[in-house]
Tab-separated table of C-alpha atoms in Angstrom:
chain	number	residue	atom	x	y	z
H	1	UNK	CA	-15.368	58.486	-16.019
H	2	UNK	CA	-16.428	57.840	-12.480
H	3	UNK	CA	-20.774	57.935	-12.374
H	4	UNK	CA	-22.684	58.833	-9.516
H	5	UNK	CA	-26.380	57.677	-9.441
H	6	UNK	CA	-28.929	59.486	-6.791
H	7	UNK	CA	-32.692	58.167	-6.489
H	8	UNK	CA	-35.341	58.944	-3.905
H	9	UNK	CA	-35.900	55.661	-2.796
H	10	UNK	CA	-35.266	51.872	-3.434
H	11	UNK	CA	-38.192	50.722	-1.656
H	12	UNK	CA	-40.572	49.015	-3.877
H	13	UNK	CA	-43.560	51.454	-3.129
H	14	UNK	CA	-41.511	54.343	-2.952
H	15	UNK	CA	-39.296	54.151	-5.662
H	16	UNK	CA	-41.443	51.558	-8.154
H	17	UNK	CA	-39.693	50.869	-11.423
H	18	UNK	CA	-37.724	53.888	-10.968
H	19	UNK	CA	-35.891	52.615	-8.215
H	20	UNK	CA	-35.390	49.097	-10.025
H	21	UNK	CA	-34.345	50.154	-13.091
H	22	UNK	CA	-32.061	52.942	-11.674
H	23	UNK	CA	-30.308	49.576	-9.726
H	24	UNK	CA	-30.385	47.517	-12.748
H	25	UNK	CA	-28.754	50.339	-14.974
H	26	UNK	CA	-26.081	50.703	-12.106
H	27	UNK	CA	-25.466	46.907	-11.779
H	28	UNK	CA	-25.162	46.737	-15.452
H	29	UNK	CA	-22.754	49.675	-15.307
H	30	UNK	CA	-20.232	48.089	-13.000
H	31	UNK	CA	-20.663	44.474	-14.600
H	32	UNK	CA	-19.159	46.588	-17.539
H	33	UNK	CA	-15.988	48.049	-15.601
H	34	UNK	CA	-17.555	51.512	-15.088
H	35	UNK	CA	-16.605	53.449	-11.753
H	36	UNK	CA	-20.905	53.586	-10.370
H	37	UNK	CA	-21.977	54.520	-7.101
H	38	UNK	CA	-25.632	55.036	-6.600
H	39	UNK	CA	-27.131	56.928	-3.460
H	40	UNK	CA	-30.641	56.717	-1.978
H	41	UNK	CA	-32.802	57.244	0.589
H	42	UNK	CA	-34.813	55.083	2.824
H	43	UNK	CA	-37.452	55.152	5.002
H	44	UNK	CA	-37.035	51.513	7.751
H	45	UNK	CA	-34.344	49.507	6.777
H	46	UNK	CA	-31.717	49.744	3.458
H	47	UNK	CA	-32.728	47.372	0.648
H	48	UNK	CA	-28.895	46.403	-0.349
H	49	UNK	CA	-29.862	45.959	-3.708
H	50	UNK	CA	-26.259	45.368	-4.872
H	51	UNK	CA	-22.553	46.265	-4.271
H	52	UNK	CA	-21.385	50.083	-3.996
H	53	UNK	CA	-24.957	51.372	-3.178
H	54	UNK	CA	-25.017	53.957	-0.622
H	55	UNK	CA	-28.469	54.160	1.188
H	56	UNK	CA	-29.358	57.306	3.932
H	57	UNK	CA	-32.075	57.061	6.324
H	58	UNK	CA	-34.474	59.740	5.487
H	59	UNK	CA	-36.963	61.951	8.013
H	60	UNK	CA	-40.510	62.429	8.130
H	61	UNK	CA	-42.697	63.465	5.743
H	62	UNK	CA	-41.667	60.815	3.476
H	63	UNK	CA	-42.924	62.390	0.768
H	64	UNK	CA	-39.970	64.937	0.856
H	65	UNK	CA	-37.363	62.077	0.642
H	66	UNK	CA	-34.978	64.540	2.564
H	67	UNK	CA	-31.952	62.667	4.888
H	68	UNK	CA	-29.580	64.787	6.717
H	69	UNK	CA	-26.998	62.005	6.696
H	70	UNK	CA	-27.027	62.060	2.667
H	71	UNK	CA	-26.831	65.889	3.691
H	72	UNK	CA	-23.675	65.400	5.197
H	73	UNK	CA	-22.096	63.011	2.525
H	74	UNK	CA	-23.262	65.462	-0.412
H	75	UNK	CA	-20.340	67.146	-0.853
H	76	UNK	CA	-17.608	64.437	-0.726
H	77	UNK	CA	-20.074	62.529	-3.080
H	78	UNK	CA	-20.629	64.862	-5.690
H	79	UNK	CA	-16.428	66.141	-5.625
H	80	UNK	CA	-15.560	62.261	-6.011
H	81	UNK	CA	-17.689	61.822	-9.164
H	82	UNK	CA	-16.803	62.827	-12.354
H	83	UNK	CA	-20.843	62.778	-13.929
H	84	UNK	CA	-23.821	63.061	-11.564
H	85	UNK	CA	-27.253	61.305	-12.637
H	86	UNK	CA	-30.678	62.487	-11.002
H	87	UNK	CA	-33.223	60.374	-11.407
H	88	UNK	CA	-36.638	61.523	-10.791
H	89	UNK	CA	-37.799	65.232	-9.903
H	90	UNK	CA	-38.589	67.432	-7.410
H	91	UNK	CA	-37.790	65.313	-4.089
H	92	UNK	CA	-35.122	66.282	-1.191
H	93	UNK	CA	-32.591	64.245	-2.880
H	94	UNK	CA	-32.400	66.313	-6.274
H	95	UNK	CA	-32.255	69.355	-3.863
H	96	UNK	CA	-29.214	68.264	-1.858
H	97	UNK	CA	-27.327	66.562	-4.980
H	98	UNK	CA	-28.548	69.329	-7.846
H	99	UNK	CA	-27.499	71.982	-5.048
H	100	UNK	CA	-23.903	70.352	-4.745
H	101	UNK	CA	-23.534	69.828	-8.174
H	102	UNK	CA	-24.139	73.404	-9.243
H	103	UNK	CA	-21.826	74.710	-6.258
H	104	UNK	CA	-18.995	72.304	-7.611
H	105	UNK	CA	-19.893	73.038	-11.414
H	106	UNK	CA	-20.262	69.307	-12.205
H	107	UNK	CA	-21.882	67.687	-14.634
H	108	UNK	CA	-25.543	66.729	-13.973
H	109	UNK	CA	-27.859	63.991	-16.128
H	110	UNK	CA	-31.129	64.345	-15.417
H	111	UNK	CA	-33.480	61.125	-15.888
H	112	UNK	CA	-36.736	62.080	-15.818
H	113	UNK	CA	-38.676	58.421	-16.050
H	114	UNK	CA	-41.841	60.124	-16.547
H	115	UNK	CA	-42.045	62.890	-14.005
H	116	UNK	CA	-42.725	65.528	-16.668
H	117	UNK	CA	-45.510	63.357	-17.678
H	118	UNK	CA	-48.861	66.079	-17.954
H	119	UNK	CA	-51.005	63.395	-15.833
H	120	UNK	CA	-48.028	63.344	-13.295
H	121	UNK	CA	-47.303	67.036	-12.989
H	122	UNK	CA	-51.232	67.665	-12.206
H	123	UNK	CA	-50.909	65.292	-9.448
H	124	UNK	CA	-50.242	67.899	-6.454
H	125	UNK	CA	-49.265	70.855	-8.823
H	126	UNK	CA	-49.328	73.134	-6.398
H	127	UNK	CA	-46.501	71.590	-4.614
H	128	UNK	CA	-44.409	70.664	-7.701
H	129	UNK	CA	-44.578	74.366	-8.840
H	130	UNK	CA	-43.188	75.332	-5.187
H	131	UNK	CA	-40.343	73.417	-5.381
H	132	UNK	CA	-39.877	74.112	-8.906
H	133	UNK	CA	-39.198	77.624	-7.807
H	134	UNK	CA	-37.383	76.386	-4.702
H	135	UNK	CA	-34.737	74.751	-6.313
H	136	UNK	CA	-35.660	72.414	-9.103
H	137	UNK	CA	-35.799	75.102	-12.123
H	138	UNK	CA	-32.068	75.703	-11.301
H	139	UNK	CA	-31.157	72.038	-11.543
H	140	UNK	CA	-32.817	72.084	-14.823
H	141	UNK	CA	-30.842	75.145	-15.770
H	142	UNK	CA	-27.528	73.454	-14.729
H	143	UNK	CA	-28.413	70.113	-16.470
H	144	UNK	CA	-25.759	69.171	-18.850
H	145	UNK	CA	-27.718	65.992	-20.603
H	146	UNK	CA	-31.329	65.122	-20.543
H	147	UNK	CA	-31.927	61.444	-20.621
H	148	UNK	CA	-35.786	60.695	-22.060
H	149	UNK	CA	-36.737	57.008	-22.144
H	150	UNK	CA	-39.068	57.390	-25.147
H	151	UNK	CA	-39.436	59.993	-27.801
H	152	UNK	CA	-42.460	61.471	-26.062
H	153	UNK	CA	-41.051	62.219	-23.015
H	154	UNK	CA	-38.270	63.594	-24.946
H	155	UNK	CA	-41.132	66.314	-26.393
H	156	UNK	CA	-42.435	66.681	-22.816
H	157	UNK	CA	-38.601	68.106	-21.840
H	158	UNK	CA	-38.534	70.107	-24.577
H	159	UNK	CA	-42.184	71.199	-23.700
H	160	UNK	CA	-40.690	72.592	-20.111
H	161	UNK	CA	-37.950	74.635	-22.192
H	162	UNK	CA	-35.250	72.864	-22.351
H	163	UNK	CA	-32.940	73.331	-24.859
H	164	UNK	CA	-30.119	71.623	-23.888
H	165	UNK	CA	-29.186	68.324	-25.527
H	166	UNK	CA	-31.710	65.047	-25.039
H	167	UNK	CA	-31.273	61.831	-25.499
H	168	UNK	CA	-33.634	59.196	-25.793
H	169	UNK	CA	-32.139	55.787	-24.146
H	170	UNK	CA	-35.019	53.425	-22.734
H	171	UNK	CA	-35.073	51.121	-19.820
H	172	UNK	CA	-33.484	47.608	-20.380
H	173	UNK	CA	-33.866	44.292	-19.009
H	174	UNK	CA	-31.634	41.249	-18.133
H	175	UNK	CA	-33.497	38.411	-20.326
H	176	UNK	CA	-31.818	35.572	-18.766
H	177	UNK	CA	-33.889	35.105	-15.929
H	178	UNK	CA	-36.874	34.691	-18.264
H	179	UNK	CA	-34.836	31.736	-19.928
H	180	UNK	CA	-36.196	29.223	-17.803
H	181	UNK	CA	-38.410	26.189	-18.667
H	182	UNK	CA	-41.715	26.309	-17.568
H	183	UNK	CA	-45.046	24.035	-17.934
H	184	UNK	CA	-48.189	24.910	-18.227
H	185	UNK	CA	-50.383	23.420	-15.293
H	186	UNK	CA	-47.232	23.959	-13.065
H	187	UNK	CA	-47.914	25.700	-9.478
H	188	UNK	CA	-47.178	29.087	-8.719
H	189	UNK	CA	-46.107	30.533	-5.327
H	190	UNK	CA	-48.048	33.581	-4.468
H	191	UNK	CA	-49.063	35.491	-0.914
H	192	UNK	CA	-52.939	35.602	-1.499
H	193	UNK	CA	-52.997	31.752	-3.119
H	194	UNK	CA	-50.455	29.503	-2.181
H	195	UNK	CA	-50.712	27.277	-5.114
H	196	UNK	CA	-52.032	29.042	-8.048
H	197	UNK	CA	-52.948	27.112	-10.816
H	198	UNK	CA	-55.013	27.721	-14.196
H	199	UNK	CA	-58.899	27.484	-13.399
H	200	UNK	CA	-60.001	28.275	-17.233
H	201	UNK	CA	-57.750	26.970	-20.324
H	202	UNK	CA	-56.394	30.714	-20.769
H	203	UNK	CA	-55.241	33.389	-19.037
H	204	UNK	CA	-54.665	37.267	-18.632
H	205	UNK	CA	-52.231	38.796	-16.662
H	206	UNK	CA	-51.949	42.414	-15.045
H	207	UNK	CA	-48.207	42.570	-13.311
H	208	UNK	CA	-47.639	46.031	-11.520
H	209	UNK	CA	-48.096	47.603	-7.974
H	210	UNK	CA	-51.693	48.506	-7.277
H	211	UNK	CA	-52.066	52.217	-7.939
H	212	UNK	CA	-54.881	54.472	-9.425
H	213	UNK	CA	-52.420	55.207	-12.407
H	214	UNK	CA	-52.973	52.112	-13.703
H	215	UNK	CA	-56.015	51.667	-15.149
H	216	UNK	CA	-57.545	48.853	-13.140
H	217	UNK	CA	-60.778	51.183	-12.687
H	218	UNK	CA	-61.325	50.427	-16.726
H	219	UNK	CA	-59.890	47.033	-16.863
H	220	UNK	CA	-62.379	45.322	-14.445
H	221	UNK	CA	-65.246	46.664	-16.543
H	222	UNK	CA	-63.805	46.215	-19.731
H	223	UNK	CA	-63.020	42.438	-18.399
H	224	UNK	CA	-66.882	42.380	-17.445
H	225	UNK	CA	-68.073	43.575	-20.736
H	226	UNK	CA	-66.535	40.421	-22.496
H	227	UNK	CA	-68.607	37.926	-20.755
H	228	UNK	CA	-69.255	36.066	-23.745
H	229	UNK	CA	-65.496	36.043	-25.482
H	230	UNK	CA	-63.810	35.424	-22.063
H	231	UNK	CA	-65.576	32.172	-20.630
H	232	UNK	CA	-62.145	30.120	-21.408
H	233	UNK	CA	-60.331	32.946	-19.550
H	234	UNK	CA	-59.231	33.848	-16.338
H	235	UNK	CA	-57.624	36.923	-15.163
H	236	UNK	CA	-54.656	37.271	-12.630
H	237	UNK	CA	-54.007	40.496	-10.841
H	238	UNK	CA	-50.362	40.703	-9.246
H	239	UNK	CA	-48.465	43.562	-7.513
H	240	UNK	CA	-48.153	44.901	-3.882
H	241	UNK	CA	-50.630	47.547	-2.476
H	242	UNK	CA	-49.758	51.248	-2.322
H	243	UNK	CA	-51.631	53.153	-0.357
H	244	UNK	CA	-54.836	50.761	0.131
H	245	UNK	CA	-56.016	51.014	-3.440
H	246	UNK	CA	-56.030	47.047	-3.338
H	247	UNK	CA	-59.276	47.751	-1.508
H	248	UNK	CA	-60.752	49.465	-3.962
H	249	UNK	CA	-59.813	46.524	-6.643
H	250	UNK	CA	-61.640	44.060	-4.475
H	251	UNK	CA	-64.414	46.505	-4.725
H	252	UNK	CA	-64.706	46.752	-8.202
H	253	UNK	CA	-64.345	42.911	-8.623
H	254	UNK	CA	-67.356	42.423	-6.215
H	255	UNK	CA	-69.034	45.566	-8.302
H	256	UNK	CA	-68.970	44.045	-11.763
H	257	UNK	CA	-69.273	40.543	-10.296
H	258	UNK	CA	-66.183	39.246	-11.346
H	259	UNK	CA	-65.340	36.736	-8.963
H	260	UNK	CA	-65.106	33.758	-10.818
H	261	UNK	CA	-62.891	34.772	-13.286
H	262	UNK	CA	-60.557	37.551	-11.606
H	263	UNK	CA	-58.033	36.723	-9.060
H	264	UNK	CA	-55.715	39.070	-6.950
H	265	UNK	CA	-52.383	37.713	-5.714
H	266	UNK	CA	-50.790	40.031	-3.874
H	267	UNK	CA	-46.739	40.979	-4.453
H	268	UNK	CA	-44.533	37.984	-5.621
H	269	UNK	CA	-41.156	37.289	-6.023
H	270	UNK	CA	-39.726	37.573	-9.086
H	271	UNK	CA	-39.529	33.869	-9.720
H	272	UNK	CA	-42.619	33.831	-9.328
H	273	UNK	CA	-43.247	36.559	-11.713
H	274	UNK	CA	-41.537	34.698	-14.085
H	275	UNK	CA	-43.409	31.578	-14.196
H	276	UNK	CA	-46.479	33.793	-13.866
H	277	UNK	CA	-45.516	35.771	-17.010
H	278	UNK	CA	-44.553	32.043	-18.700
H	279	UNK	CA	-48.159	30.884	-17.707
H	280	UNK	CA	-50.031	33.591	-19.544
H	281	UNK	CA	-51.436	33.971	-22.813
H	282	UNK	CA	-52.215	37.615	-22.567
H	283	UNK	CA	-50.364	40.699	-20.432
H	284	UNK	CA	-52.395	43.815	-20.237
H	285	UNK	CA	-51.424	46.823	-18.462
H	286	UNK	CA	-54.290	49.936	-19.049
H	287	UNK	CA	-52.446	52.644	-17.352
H	288	UNK	CA	-53.133	56.243	-17.634
H	289	UNK	CA	-49.282	57.485	-17.422
H	290	UNK	CA	-45.837	55.531	-17.546
H	291	UNK	CA	-42.644	57.034	-18.213
H	292	UNK	CA	-41.249	53.623	-19.797
H	293	UNK	CA	-42.726	50.325	-17.764
H	294	UNK	CA	-40.414	47.609	-17.230
H	295	UNK	CA	-43.545	45.656	-16.949
H	296	UNK	CA	-44.156	45.778	-20.531
H	297	UNK	CA	-40.240	44.320	-20.930
H	298	UNK	CA	-41.102	41.617	-18.783
H	299	UNK	CA	-43.690	40.390	-20.883
H	300	UNK	CA	-41.673	40.689	-23.612
H	301	UNK	CA	-38.935	38.237	-22.394
H	302	UNK	CA	-41.647	35.746	-21.745
H	303	UNK	CA	-42.815	35.970	-25.450
H	304	UNK	CA	-46.467	37.100	-24.215
H	305	UNK	CA	-48.181	39.170	-26.341
H	306	UNK	CA	-49.440	42.883	-24.661
H	307	UNK	CA	-52.620	44.786	-24.608
H	308	UNK	CA	-51.684	48.407	-23.544
H	309	UNK	CA	-52.911	51.710	-23.721
H	310	UNK	CA	-50.901	54.740	-25.854
H	311	UNK	CA	-49.873	56.325	-22.248
H	312	UNK	CA	-47.761	53.372	-21.879
H	313	UNK	CA	-45.759	54.823	-24.397
H	314	UNK	CA	-44.219	51.816	-26.477
H	315	UNK	CA	-45.293	51.960	-29.918
H	316	UNK	CA	-42.442	50.182	-31.592
H	317	UNK	CA	-43.594	47.355	-29.551
H	318	UNK	CA	-47.420	47.555	-31.264
H	319	UNK	CA	-45.285	48.433	-34.814
H	320	UNK	CA	-43.580	45.379	-34.812
H	321	UNK	CA	-46.666	43.718	-33.956
H	322	UNK	CA	-45.986	42.877	-29.888
H	323	UNK	CA	-49.304	42.945	-29.214
H	324	UNK	CA	-53.045	45.261	-29.233
H	325	UNK	CA	-52.505	49.035	-28.483
H	326	UNK	CA	-55.508	51.026	-27.079
H	327	UNK	CA	-56.917	54.508	-25.750
H	328	UNK	CA	-57.183	55.152	-21.713
H	329	UNK	CA	-60.400	54.608	-22.172
H	330	UNK	CA	-63.341	51.501	-21.134
H	331	UNK	CA	-64.272	51.063	-24.924
H	332	UNK	CA	-61.006	50.629	-26.886
H	333	UNK	CA	-59.888	49.144	-23.805
H	334	UNK	CA	-62.562	46.519	-24.239
H	335	UNK	CA	-62.208	46.280	-27.736
H	336	UNK	CA	-58.598	45.922	-28.051
H	337	UNK	CA	-59.054	42.824	-25.322
H	338	UNK	CA	-61.720	41.344	-27.147
H	339	UNK	CA	-59.054	41.299	-30.169
H	340	UNK	CA	-56.554	39.759	-28.225
H	341	UNK	CA	-58.577	36.695	-26.140
H	342	UNK	CA	-60.705	35.955	-29.702
H	343	UNK	CA	-57.342	35.737	-31.735
H	344	UNK	CA	-56.178	32.568	-32.892
H	345	UNK	CA	-53.559	31.149	-30.328
H	346	UNK	CA	-51.367	30.737	-33.124
H	347	UNK	CA	-51.640	34.751	-33.775
H	348	UNK	CA	-50.768	35.436	-30.004
H	349	UNK	CA	-47.880	33.285	-29.945
H	350	UNK	CA	-46.705	35.227	-33.225
H	351	UNK	CA	-46.995	38.621	-31.125
H	352	UNK	CA	-45.210	37.298	-28.170
H	353	UNK	CA	-42.707	35.794	-30.386
H	354	UNK	CA	-42.466	39.311	-32.328
H	355	UNK	CA	-42.247	41.221	-28.802
H	356	UNK	CA	-38.968	38.790	-27.495
H	357	UNK	CA	-37.434	39.368	-30.968
H	358	UNK	CA	-37.713	43.052	-30.594
H	359	UNK	CA	-36.497	43.066	-26.794
H	360	UNK	CA	-33.379	41.187	-27.474
H	361	UNK	CA	-32.188	43.410	-30.337
H	362	UNK	CA	-32.924	46.856	-28.589
H	363	UNK	CA	-34.025	46.654	-24.881
H	364	UNK	CA	-30.909	44.600	-22.865
H	365	UNK	CA	-29.169	46.916	-20.543
H	366	UNK	CA	-25.796	46.454	-22.170
H	367	UNK	CA	-27.171	48.424	-25.186
H	368	UNK	CA	-28.768	50.729	-23.275
H	369	UNK	CA	-25.662	51.342	-20.825
H	370	UNK	CA	-23.486	51.888	-24.403
H	371	UNK	CA	-25.798	54.432	-25.554
H	372	UNK	CA	-25.630	56.254	-22.251
H	373	UNK	CA	-21.867	56.274	-22.356
H	374	UNK	CA	-21.671	57.722	-25.630
H	375	UNK	CA	-23.787	60.325	-24.856
H	376	UNK	CA	-22.034	61.088	-21.670
H	377	UNK	CA	-18.610	61.380	-23.066
H	378	UNK	CA	-20.002	64.096	-26.081
H	379	UNK	CA	-21.912	66.187	-23.433
H	380	UNK	CA	-19.912	65.628	-20.207
H	381	UNK	CA	-16.850	65.912	-20.558
H	382	UNK	CA	-15.708	69.112	-18.199
């Protein structure tokens, strides 16, 4: 079977984790000998992340993710594929490729990547309702198979009235890049702090794009509440600024007088991210909404225990003892952080090891691709 994948963007701030995971899925499929092509749009310059990736310049307004050049190629791209995979919803790529799938009667697999989470649906709700009426509902009806990243997301798909097959296939991770030696005290290169070394005995780390949904507005006051417990701890916040939200984060650091224990280091390279995670004693992600985040998988790969909200949709990690799960509110987060920073080093090590074991068992890209290919064979044969 020939597979065509499409998504809105591959740039870090426009595609986010969805773009990264779509590229990784495509790359793994090709590595397994599968005929896979990925197409997307770009604003300033193509990203060129892998072989067989086609990128088309989009026009303004940027949020439409509409490309006249992709429109010219859509017919040929769909005709040359046996299965078309749509990653994400409600944008121009879905209009162009989805309508062509319907016209040619080609099987469409929809990967929702958290787009049907109520928190996401409520953002720009009237625009999404309009887009749903214009073309997305027709794509919903045509989709032969739906991929959910979690069982919770599968329920969200069903809540939209979808009666077709839904398969739960999570995001994967290539663990090889995390199997590198690292000694505590080694320097880490970051944009804002050129030589980042531990200032305190222990380190908590947040790595994600700086966006309101990531929960930094509760993380920083929660950290402030732990004044007594965190005296030997520092908190490192790493990730690219989205829409100027870094200024809000910096303001919160000042508001809660956290300059002595919190450092924001900006967007970092993958190599620096690996080192930063390996230097961490705890990873924290207090998101209001996630589809399924690779950031937690990366922490697991580095054998770091995790503090995360239930909205990160990873109950399996906490059921297997990989960290501390909390509700998405200040008090619950503070309680989980308190447990994490006051736990013994042995307990944190054991929880980190449990996460790494779970990752190796269930969340490699090879296992993810085999599961997806089997679902496509079951439901997308014409």
